[in-house]
mmCIF file of C-alpha atoms and ligand atoms in Angstrom:
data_model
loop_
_atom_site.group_PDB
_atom_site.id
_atom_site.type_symbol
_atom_site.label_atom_id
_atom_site.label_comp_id
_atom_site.label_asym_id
_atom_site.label_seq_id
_atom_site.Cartn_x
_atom_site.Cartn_y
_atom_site.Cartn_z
ATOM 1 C CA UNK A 1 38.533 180.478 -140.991
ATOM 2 C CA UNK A 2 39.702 178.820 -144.287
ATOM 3 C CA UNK A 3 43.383 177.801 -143.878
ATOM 4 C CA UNK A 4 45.651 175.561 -145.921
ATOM 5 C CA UNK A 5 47.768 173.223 -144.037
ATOM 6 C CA UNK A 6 50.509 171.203 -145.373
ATOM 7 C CA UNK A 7 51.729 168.009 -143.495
ATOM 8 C CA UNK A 8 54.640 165.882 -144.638
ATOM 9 C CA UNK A 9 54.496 162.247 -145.021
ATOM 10 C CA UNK A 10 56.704 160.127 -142.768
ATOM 11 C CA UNK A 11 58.049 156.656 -143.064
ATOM 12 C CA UNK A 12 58.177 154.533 -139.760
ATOM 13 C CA UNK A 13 61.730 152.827 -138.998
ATOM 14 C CA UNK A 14 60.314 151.118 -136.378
ATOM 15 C CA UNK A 15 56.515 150.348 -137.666
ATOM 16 C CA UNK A 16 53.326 150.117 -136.233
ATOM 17 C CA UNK A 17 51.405 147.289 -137.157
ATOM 18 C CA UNK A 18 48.579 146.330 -135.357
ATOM 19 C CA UNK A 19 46.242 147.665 -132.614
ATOM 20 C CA UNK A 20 44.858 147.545 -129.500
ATOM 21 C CA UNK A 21 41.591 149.641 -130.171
ATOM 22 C CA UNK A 22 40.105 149.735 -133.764
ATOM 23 C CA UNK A 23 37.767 152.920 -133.145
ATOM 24 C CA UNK A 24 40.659 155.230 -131.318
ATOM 25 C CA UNK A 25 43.465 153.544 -133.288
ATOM 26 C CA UNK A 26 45.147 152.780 -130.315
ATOM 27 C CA UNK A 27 48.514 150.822 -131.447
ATOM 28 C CA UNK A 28 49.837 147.732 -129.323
ATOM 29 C CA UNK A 29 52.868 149.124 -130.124
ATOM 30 C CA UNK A 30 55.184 152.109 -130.105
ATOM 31 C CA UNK A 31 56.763 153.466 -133.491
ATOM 32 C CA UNK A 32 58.940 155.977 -134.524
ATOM 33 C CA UNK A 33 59.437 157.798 -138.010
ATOM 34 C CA UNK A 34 60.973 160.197 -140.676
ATOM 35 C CA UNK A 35 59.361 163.189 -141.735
ATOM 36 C CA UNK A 36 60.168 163.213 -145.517
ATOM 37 C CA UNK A 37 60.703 166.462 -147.281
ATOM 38 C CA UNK A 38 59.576 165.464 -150.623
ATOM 39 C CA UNK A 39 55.915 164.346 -150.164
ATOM 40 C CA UNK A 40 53.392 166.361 -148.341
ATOM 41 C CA UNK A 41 49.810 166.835 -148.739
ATOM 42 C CA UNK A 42 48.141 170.843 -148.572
ATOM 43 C CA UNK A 43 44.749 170.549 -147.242
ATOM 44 C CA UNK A 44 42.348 173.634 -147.062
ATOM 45 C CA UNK A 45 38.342 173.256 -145.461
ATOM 46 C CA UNK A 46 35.594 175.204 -146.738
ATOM 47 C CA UNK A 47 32.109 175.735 -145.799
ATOM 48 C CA UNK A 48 29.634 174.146 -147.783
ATOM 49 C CA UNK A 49 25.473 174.319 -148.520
ATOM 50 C CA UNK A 50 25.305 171.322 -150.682
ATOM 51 C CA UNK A 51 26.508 168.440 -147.704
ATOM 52 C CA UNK A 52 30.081 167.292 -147.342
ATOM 53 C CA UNK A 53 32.474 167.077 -150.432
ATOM 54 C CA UNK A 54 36.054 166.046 -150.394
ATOM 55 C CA UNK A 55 38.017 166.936 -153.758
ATOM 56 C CA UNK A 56 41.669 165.174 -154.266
ATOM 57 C CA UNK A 57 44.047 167.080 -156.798
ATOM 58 C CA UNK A 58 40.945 169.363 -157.603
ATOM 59 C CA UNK A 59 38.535 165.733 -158.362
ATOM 60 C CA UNK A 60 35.286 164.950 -156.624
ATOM 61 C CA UNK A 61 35.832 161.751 -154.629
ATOM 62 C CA UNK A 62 32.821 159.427 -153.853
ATOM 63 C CA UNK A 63 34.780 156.271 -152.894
ATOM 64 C CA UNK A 64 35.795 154.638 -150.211
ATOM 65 C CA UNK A 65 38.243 157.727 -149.385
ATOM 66 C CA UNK A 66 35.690 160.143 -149.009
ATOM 67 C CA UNK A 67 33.192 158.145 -146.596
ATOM 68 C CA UNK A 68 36.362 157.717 -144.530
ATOM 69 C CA UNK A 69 37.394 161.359 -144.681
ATOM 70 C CA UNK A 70 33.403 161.999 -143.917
ATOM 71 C CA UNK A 71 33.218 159.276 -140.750
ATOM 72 C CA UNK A 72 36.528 161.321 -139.728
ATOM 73 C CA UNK A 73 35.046 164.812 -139.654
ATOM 74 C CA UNK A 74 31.894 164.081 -137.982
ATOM 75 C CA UNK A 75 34.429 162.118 -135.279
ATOM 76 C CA UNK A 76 35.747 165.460 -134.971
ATOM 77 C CA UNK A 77 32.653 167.514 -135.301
ATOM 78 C CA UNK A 78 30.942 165.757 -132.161
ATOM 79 C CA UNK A 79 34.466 165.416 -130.448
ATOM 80 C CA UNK A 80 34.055 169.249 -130.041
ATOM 81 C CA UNK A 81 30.579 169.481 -130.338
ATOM 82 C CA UNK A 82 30.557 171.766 -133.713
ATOM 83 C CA UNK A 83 28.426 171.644 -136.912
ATOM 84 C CA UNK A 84 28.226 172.237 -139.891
ATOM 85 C CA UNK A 85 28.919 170.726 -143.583
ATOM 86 C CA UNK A 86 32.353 171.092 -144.736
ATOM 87 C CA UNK A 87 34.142 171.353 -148.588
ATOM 88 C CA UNK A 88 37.760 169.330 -147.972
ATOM 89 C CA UNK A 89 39.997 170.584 -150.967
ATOM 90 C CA UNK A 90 43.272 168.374 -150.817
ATOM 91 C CA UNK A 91 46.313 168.184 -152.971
ATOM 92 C CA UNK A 92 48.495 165.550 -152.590
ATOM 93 C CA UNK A 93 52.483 166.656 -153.349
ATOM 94 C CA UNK A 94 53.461 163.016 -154.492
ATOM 95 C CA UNK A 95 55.919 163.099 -157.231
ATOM 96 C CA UNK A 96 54.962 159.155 -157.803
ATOM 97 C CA UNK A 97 52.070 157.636 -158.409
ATOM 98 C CA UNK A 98 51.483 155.179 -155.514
ATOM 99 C CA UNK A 99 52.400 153.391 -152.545
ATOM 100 C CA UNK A 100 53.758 156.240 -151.317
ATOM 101 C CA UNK A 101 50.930 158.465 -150.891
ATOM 102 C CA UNK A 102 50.778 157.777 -147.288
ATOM 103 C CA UNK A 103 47.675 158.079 -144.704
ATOM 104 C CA UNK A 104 50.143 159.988 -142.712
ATOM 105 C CA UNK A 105 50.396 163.199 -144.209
ATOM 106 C CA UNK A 106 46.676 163.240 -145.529
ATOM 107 C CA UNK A 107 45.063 162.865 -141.776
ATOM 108 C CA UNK A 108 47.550 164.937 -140.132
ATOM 109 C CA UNK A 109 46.672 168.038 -142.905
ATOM 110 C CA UNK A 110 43.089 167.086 -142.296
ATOM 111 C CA UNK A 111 43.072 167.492 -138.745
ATOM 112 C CA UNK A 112 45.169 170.587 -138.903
ATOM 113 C CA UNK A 113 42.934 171.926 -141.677
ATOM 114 C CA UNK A 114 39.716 171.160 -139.572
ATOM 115 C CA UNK A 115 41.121 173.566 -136.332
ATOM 116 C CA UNK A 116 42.357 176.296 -138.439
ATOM 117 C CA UNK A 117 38.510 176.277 -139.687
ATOM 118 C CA UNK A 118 37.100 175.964 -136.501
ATOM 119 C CA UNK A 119 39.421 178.573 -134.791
ATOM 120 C CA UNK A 120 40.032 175.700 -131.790
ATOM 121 C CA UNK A 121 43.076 176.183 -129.890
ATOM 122 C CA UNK A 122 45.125 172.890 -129.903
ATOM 123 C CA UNK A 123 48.370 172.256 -129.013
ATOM 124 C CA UNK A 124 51.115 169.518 -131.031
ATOM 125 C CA UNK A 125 50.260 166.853 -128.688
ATOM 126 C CA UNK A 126 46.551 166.901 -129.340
ATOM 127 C CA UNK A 127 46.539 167.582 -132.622
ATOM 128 C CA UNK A 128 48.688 164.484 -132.337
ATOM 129 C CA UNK A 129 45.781 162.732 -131.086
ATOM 130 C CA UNK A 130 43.492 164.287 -132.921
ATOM 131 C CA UNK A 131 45.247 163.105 -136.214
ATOM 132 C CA UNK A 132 45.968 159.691 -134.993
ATOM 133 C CA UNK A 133 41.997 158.888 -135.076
ATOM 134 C CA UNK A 134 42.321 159.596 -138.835
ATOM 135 C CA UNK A 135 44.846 157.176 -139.558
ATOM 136 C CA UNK A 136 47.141 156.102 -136.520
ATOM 137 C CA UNK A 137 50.407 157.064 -138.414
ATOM 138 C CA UNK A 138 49.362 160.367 -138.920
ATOM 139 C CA UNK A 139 49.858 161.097 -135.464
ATOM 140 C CA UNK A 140 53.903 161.083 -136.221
ATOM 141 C CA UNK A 141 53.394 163.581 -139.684
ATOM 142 C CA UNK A 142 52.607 166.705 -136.876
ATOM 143 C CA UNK A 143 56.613 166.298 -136.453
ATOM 144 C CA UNK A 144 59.563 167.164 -138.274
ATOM 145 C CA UNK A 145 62.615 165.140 -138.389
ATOM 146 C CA UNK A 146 62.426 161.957 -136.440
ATOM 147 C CA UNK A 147 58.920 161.268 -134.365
ATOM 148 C CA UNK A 148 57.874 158.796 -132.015
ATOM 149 C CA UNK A 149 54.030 157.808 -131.005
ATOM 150 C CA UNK A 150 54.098 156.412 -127.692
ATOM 151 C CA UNK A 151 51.332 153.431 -127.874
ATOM 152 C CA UNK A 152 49.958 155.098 -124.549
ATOM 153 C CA UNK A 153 46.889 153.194 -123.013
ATOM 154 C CA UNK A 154 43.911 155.325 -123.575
ATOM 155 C CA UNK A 155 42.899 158.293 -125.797
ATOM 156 C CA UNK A 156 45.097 160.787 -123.614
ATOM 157 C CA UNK A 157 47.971 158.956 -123.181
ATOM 158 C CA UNK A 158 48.618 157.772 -127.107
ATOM 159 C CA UNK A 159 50.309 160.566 -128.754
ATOM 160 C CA UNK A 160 53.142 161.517 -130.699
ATOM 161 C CA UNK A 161 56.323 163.382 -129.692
ATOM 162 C CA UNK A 162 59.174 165.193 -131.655
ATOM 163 C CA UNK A 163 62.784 162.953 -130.801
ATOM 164 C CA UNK A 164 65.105 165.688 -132.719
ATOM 165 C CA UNK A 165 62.679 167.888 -135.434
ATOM 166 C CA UNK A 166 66.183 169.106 -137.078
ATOM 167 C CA UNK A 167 68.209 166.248 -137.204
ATOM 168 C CA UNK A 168 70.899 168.615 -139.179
ATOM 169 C CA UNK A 169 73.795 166.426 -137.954
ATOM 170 C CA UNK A 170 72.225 163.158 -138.878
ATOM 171 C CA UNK A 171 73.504 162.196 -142.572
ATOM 172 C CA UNK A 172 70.405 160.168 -143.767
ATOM 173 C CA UNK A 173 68.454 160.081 -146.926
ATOM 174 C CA UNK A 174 65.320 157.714 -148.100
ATOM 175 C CA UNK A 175 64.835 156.730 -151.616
ATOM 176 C CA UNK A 176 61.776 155.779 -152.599
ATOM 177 C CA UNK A 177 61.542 153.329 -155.528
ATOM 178 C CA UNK A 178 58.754 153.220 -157.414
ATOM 179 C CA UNK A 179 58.800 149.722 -158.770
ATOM 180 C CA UNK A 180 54.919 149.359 -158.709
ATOM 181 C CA UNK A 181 52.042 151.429 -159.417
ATOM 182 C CA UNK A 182 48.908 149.006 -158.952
ATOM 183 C CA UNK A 183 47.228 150.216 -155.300
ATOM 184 C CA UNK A 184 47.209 147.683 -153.110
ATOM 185 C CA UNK A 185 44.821 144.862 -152.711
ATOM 186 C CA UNK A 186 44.788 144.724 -148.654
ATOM 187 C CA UNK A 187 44.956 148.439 -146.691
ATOM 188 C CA UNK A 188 47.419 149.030 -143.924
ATOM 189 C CA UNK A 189 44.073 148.557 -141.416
ATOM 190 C CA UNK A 190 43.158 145.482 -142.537
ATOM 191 C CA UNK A 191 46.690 143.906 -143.201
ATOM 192 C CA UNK A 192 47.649 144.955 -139.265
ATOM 193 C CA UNK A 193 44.666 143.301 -138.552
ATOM 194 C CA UNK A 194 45.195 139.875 -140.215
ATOM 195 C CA UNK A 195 48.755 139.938 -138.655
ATOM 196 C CA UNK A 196 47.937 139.043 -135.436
ATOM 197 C CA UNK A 197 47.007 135.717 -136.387
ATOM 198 C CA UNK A 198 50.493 135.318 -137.217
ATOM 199 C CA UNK A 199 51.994 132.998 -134.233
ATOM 200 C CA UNK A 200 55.316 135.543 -134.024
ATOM 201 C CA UNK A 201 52.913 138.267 -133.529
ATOM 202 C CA UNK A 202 53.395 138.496 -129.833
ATOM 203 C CA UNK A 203 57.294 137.601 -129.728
ATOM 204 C CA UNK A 204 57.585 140.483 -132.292
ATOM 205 C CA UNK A 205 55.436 142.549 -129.980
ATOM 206 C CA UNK A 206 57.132 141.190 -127.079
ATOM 207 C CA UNK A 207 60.653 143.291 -128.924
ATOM 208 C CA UNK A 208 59.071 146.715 -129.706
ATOM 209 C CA UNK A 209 59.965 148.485 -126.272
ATOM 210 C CA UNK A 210 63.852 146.954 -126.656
ATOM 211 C CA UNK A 211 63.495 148.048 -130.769
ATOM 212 C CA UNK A 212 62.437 151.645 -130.012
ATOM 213 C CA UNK A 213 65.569 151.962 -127.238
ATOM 214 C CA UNK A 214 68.045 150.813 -129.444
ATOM 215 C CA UNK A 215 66.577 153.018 -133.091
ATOM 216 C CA UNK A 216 66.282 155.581 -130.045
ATOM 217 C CA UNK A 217 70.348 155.543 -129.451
ATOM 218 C CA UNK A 218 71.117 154.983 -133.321
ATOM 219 C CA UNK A 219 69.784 158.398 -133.806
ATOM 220 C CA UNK A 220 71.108 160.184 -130.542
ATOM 221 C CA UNK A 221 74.580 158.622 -131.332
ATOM 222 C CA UNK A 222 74.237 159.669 -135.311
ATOM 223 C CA UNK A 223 75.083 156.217 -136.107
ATOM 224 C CA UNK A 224 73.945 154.980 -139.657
ATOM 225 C CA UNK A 225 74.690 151.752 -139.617
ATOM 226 C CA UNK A 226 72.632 150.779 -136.371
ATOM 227 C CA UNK A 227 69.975 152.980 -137.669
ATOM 228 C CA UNK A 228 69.956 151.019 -141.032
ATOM 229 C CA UNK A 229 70.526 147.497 -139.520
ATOM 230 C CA UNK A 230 67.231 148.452 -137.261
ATOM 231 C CA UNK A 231 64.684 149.817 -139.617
ATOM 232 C CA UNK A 232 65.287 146.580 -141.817
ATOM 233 C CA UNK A 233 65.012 144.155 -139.312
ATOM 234 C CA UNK A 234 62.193 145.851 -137.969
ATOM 235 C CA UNK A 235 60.437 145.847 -141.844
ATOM 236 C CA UNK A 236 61.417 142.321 -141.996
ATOM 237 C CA UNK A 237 60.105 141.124 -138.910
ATOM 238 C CA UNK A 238 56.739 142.739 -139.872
ATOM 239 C CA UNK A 239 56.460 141.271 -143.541
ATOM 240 C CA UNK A 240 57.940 137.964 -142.037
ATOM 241 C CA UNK A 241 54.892 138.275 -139.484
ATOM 242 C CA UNK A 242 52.373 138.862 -143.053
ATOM 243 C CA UNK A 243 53.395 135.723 -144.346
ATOM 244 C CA UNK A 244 52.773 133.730 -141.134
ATOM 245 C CA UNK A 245 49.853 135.181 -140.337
ATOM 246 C CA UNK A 246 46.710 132.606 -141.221
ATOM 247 C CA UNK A 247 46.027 132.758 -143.024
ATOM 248 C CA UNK A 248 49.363 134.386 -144.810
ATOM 249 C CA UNK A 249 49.233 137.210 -147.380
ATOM 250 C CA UNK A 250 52.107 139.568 -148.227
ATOM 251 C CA UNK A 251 52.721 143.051 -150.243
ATOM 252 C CA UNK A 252 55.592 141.812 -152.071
ATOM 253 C CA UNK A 253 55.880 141.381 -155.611
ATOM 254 C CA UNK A 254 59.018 139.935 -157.685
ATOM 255 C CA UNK A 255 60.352 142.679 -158.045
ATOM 256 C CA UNK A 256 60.144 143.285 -154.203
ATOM 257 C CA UNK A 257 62.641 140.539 -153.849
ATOM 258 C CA UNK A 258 64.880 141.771 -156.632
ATOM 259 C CA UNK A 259 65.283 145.205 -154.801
ATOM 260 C CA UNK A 260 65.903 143.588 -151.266
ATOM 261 C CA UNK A 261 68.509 141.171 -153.089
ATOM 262 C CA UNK A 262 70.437 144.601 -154.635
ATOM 263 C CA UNK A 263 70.127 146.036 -151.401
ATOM 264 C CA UNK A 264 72.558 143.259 -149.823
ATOM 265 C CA UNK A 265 74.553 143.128 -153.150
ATOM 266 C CA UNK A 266 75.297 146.896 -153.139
ATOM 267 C CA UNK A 267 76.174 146.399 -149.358
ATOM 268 C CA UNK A 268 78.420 143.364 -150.476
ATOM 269 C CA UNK A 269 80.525 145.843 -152.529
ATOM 270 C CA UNK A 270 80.708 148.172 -150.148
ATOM 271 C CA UNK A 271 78.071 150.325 -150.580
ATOM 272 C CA UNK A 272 75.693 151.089 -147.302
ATOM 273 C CA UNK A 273 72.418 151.465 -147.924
ATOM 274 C CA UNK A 274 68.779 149.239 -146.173
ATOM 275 C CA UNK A 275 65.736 149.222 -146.730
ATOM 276 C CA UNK A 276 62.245 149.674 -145.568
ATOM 277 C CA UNK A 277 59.206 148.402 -146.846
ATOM 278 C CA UNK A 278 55.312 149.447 -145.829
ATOM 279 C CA UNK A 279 52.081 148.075 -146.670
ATOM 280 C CA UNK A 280 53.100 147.584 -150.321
ATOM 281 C CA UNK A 281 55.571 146.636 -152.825
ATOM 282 C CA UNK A 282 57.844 149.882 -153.098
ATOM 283 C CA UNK A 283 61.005 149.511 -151.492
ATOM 284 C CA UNK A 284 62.679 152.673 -149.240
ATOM 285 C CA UNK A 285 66.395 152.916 -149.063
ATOM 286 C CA UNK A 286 67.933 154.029 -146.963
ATOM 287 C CA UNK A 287 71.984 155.626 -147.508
ATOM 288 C CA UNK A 288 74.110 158.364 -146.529
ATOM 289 C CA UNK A 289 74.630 161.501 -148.939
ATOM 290 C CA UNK A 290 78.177 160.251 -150.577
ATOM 291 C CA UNK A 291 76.287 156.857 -151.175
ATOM 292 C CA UNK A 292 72.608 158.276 -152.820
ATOM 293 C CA UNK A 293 74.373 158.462 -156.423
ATOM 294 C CA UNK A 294 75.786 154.610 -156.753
ATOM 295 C CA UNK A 295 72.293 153.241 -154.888
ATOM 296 C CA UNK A 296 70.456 155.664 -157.461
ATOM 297 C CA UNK A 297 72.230 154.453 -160.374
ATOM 298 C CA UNK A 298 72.168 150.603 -159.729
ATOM 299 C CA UNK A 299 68.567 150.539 -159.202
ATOM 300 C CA UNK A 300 67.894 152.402 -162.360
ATOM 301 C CA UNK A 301 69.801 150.049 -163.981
ATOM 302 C CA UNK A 302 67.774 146.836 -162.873
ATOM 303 C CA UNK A 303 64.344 148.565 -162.658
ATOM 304 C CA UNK A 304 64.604 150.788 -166.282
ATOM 305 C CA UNK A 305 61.046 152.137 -165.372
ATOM 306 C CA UNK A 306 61.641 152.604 -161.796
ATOM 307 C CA UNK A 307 61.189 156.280 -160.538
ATOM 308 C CA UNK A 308 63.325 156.778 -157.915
ATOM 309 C CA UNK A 309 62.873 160.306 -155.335
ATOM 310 C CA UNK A 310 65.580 161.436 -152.856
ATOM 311 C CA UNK A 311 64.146 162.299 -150.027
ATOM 312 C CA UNK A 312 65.440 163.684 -146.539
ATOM 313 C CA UNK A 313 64.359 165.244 -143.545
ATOM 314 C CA UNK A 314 60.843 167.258 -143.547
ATOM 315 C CA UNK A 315 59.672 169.613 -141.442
ATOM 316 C CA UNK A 316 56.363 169.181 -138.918
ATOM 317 C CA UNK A 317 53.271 170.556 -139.803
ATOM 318 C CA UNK A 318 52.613 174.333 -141.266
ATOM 319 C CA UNK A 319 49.673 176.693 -142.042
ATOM 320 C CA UNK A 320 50.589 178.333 -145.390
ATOM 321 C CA UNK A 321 48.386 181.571 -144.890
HETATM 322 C C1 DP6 B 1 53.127 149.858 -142.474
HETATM 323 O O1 DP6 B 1 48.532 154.460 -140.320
HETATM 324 O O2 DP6 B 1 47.910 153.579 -142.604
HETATM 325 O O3 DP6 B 1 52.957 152.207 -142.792
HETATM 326 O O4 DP6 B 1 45.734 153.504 -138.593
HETATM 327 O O5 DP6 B 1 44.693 151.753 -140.015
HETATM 328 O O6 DP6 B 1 45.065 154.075 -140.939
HETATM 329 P P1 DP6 B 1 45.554 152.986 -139.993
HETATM 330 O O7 DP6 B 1 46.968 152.507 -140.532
HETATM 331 P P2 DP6 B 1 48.161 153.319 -141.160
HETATM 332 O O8 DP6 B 1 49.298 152.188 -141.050
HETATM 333 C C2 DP6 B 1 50.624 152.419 -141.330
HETATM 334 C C3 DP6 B 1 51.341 151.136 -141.367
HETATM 335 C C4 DP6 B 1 52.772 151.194 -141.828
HETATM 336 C C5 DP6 B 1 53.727 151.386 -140.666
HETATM 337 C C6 DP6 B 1 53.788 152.759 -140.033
HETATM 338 O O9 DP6 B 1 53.608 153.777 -140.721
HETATM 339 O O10 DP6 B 1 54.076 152.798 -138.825
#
């Protein structure tokens, strides 16, 4: 049956970047995210006569995004041995234009979307899975709150799991600063794949169990500032890794380095915020509710055509009818 489901983007604060097995998306290691309220994708499958179509925002796509949304359905189609061509109708809830868009919340919907259709009768953890073949962060977006994806060693054993889906304690909100709207010239797969050429891959890789314990007891013991100190080193360690890599590439732009440099100036005067950075330019920050105003106005003040969202905690993922 037709369903629309919606599935919120999430942001990794400890980040997976790299992976063991290309064609099941297996990571090398474990990560662990925040469901964002503010950017979620509604997906809705339909049958069709006329082949597979996938529309974005109600246009036709024939690109590179479609052939991968294709591959991913007939993945899913002979996974459960089920026919058929399909009409994938997504809208993307992004209130910027890019960078932020994430794979997360678009796989996640589209694996949610493709069970309501066929009626199958999954539970969280495999639709976990199921998601993660899409796009191996989308495995988190089936969560609310804070999510991590164990790296696992084989199909069944590389899943994600909810760490606290309402987090209503935690004080903890994400800008994201638009300071770029070009998309980017190297994807997340082929950037994680470049990486390990980098010769601190494996000493970085060598840190993710002792990473994920310690963002693991910044969030049990609600404390920002280890939270904060965490997901930056973490973001750092990976971009640092970009750059080594050979040979080196990296998503940063000037005004990448401008942002990171206000970061640590607002933090000089007092005011705690980090950040976060993906497979991009755009910068996250991340502050506490009394701080969201000052961080808000001081970046609109160095970036005047910066768009700036406030985002917090989102919820897992839904079937609106
Ligand atoms: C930097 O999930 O987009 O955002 O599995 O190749 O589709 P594929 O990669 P993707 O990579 C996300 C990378 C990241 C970090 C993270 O979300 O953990």
């Amino acid at each position: 049956m037709a369903k629309t489901v919606r599935a919120h983007t999430n942001i990794a604060l400890i980040k997976y970047w790299g992976k063991a097995d290309d064609q099941l998306r297996l990571p090398l290691m474990s990560s662990l995210s925040m469901t964002l309220d503010q950017f979620y994708t509604d997906t809705k499958i339909t049958a069709s006569t006329t082949g597979n179509h996938f529309f974005l925002n109600n246009i036709e796509q024939t690109d590179k995004s479609a052939q991968r949304v294709f591959a991913y359905l007939k993945k899913l189609q002979q996974h459960f041995n089920v026919t058929g061509s399909l009409s994938v109708h997504s809208i993307n809830h992004v209130p910027i234009a890019a960078g932020l868009a994430s794979s997360s919340s678009a796989f996640a919907a589209l694996a949610g979307a493709f069970c309501a259709y066929y009626e199958l009768d999954v539970n969280q953890r495999q639709l976990s899975r199921l998601a993660r073949l899409g796009s191996g962060s989308a495995s988190r977006s089936i969560y609310g709150g804070f999510a991590v994806w164990q790296k696992g060693v084989d199909d069944a054993t590389s899943y994600a799991y909810a760490l606290d889906e309402n987090p209503q304690q935690m004080d903890l909100h994400l800008l994201a600063i638009e300071l770029n709207q070009q998309p980017k010239k190297l994807s997340s797969t082929g950037g994680m794949k470049q990486a390990q050429s980098s010769p601190f891959f494996k000493p970085w890789l060598a840190r993710n169990e002792q990473e994920m314990a310690a963002m693991t007891s910044a969030i049990k013991e609600n404390d920002f500032t280890h939270l904060g100190q965490l997901a930056e080193l973490n973001a750092s360690e990976m971009h640092a890794i970009n750059l080594t890599a050979q040979p080196g590439f990296t998503y940063f732009e000037p005004d990448t380095i401008k942002a990171i440099k206000l970061v640590a100036q607002l933090r000089a005067r007092g005011i705690e915020c980090y950040y976060t950075i993906d497979a991009g330019p755009n910068v996250k920050v991340l502050c506490q509710l009394r701080n969201v105003k000052d961080v808000t106005n001081s970046f609109v003040s160095v970036f005047k055509n910066a768009k700036i969202v406030n985002a917090s905690f989102g919820p897992g993922i839904s079937c609106l009818d």
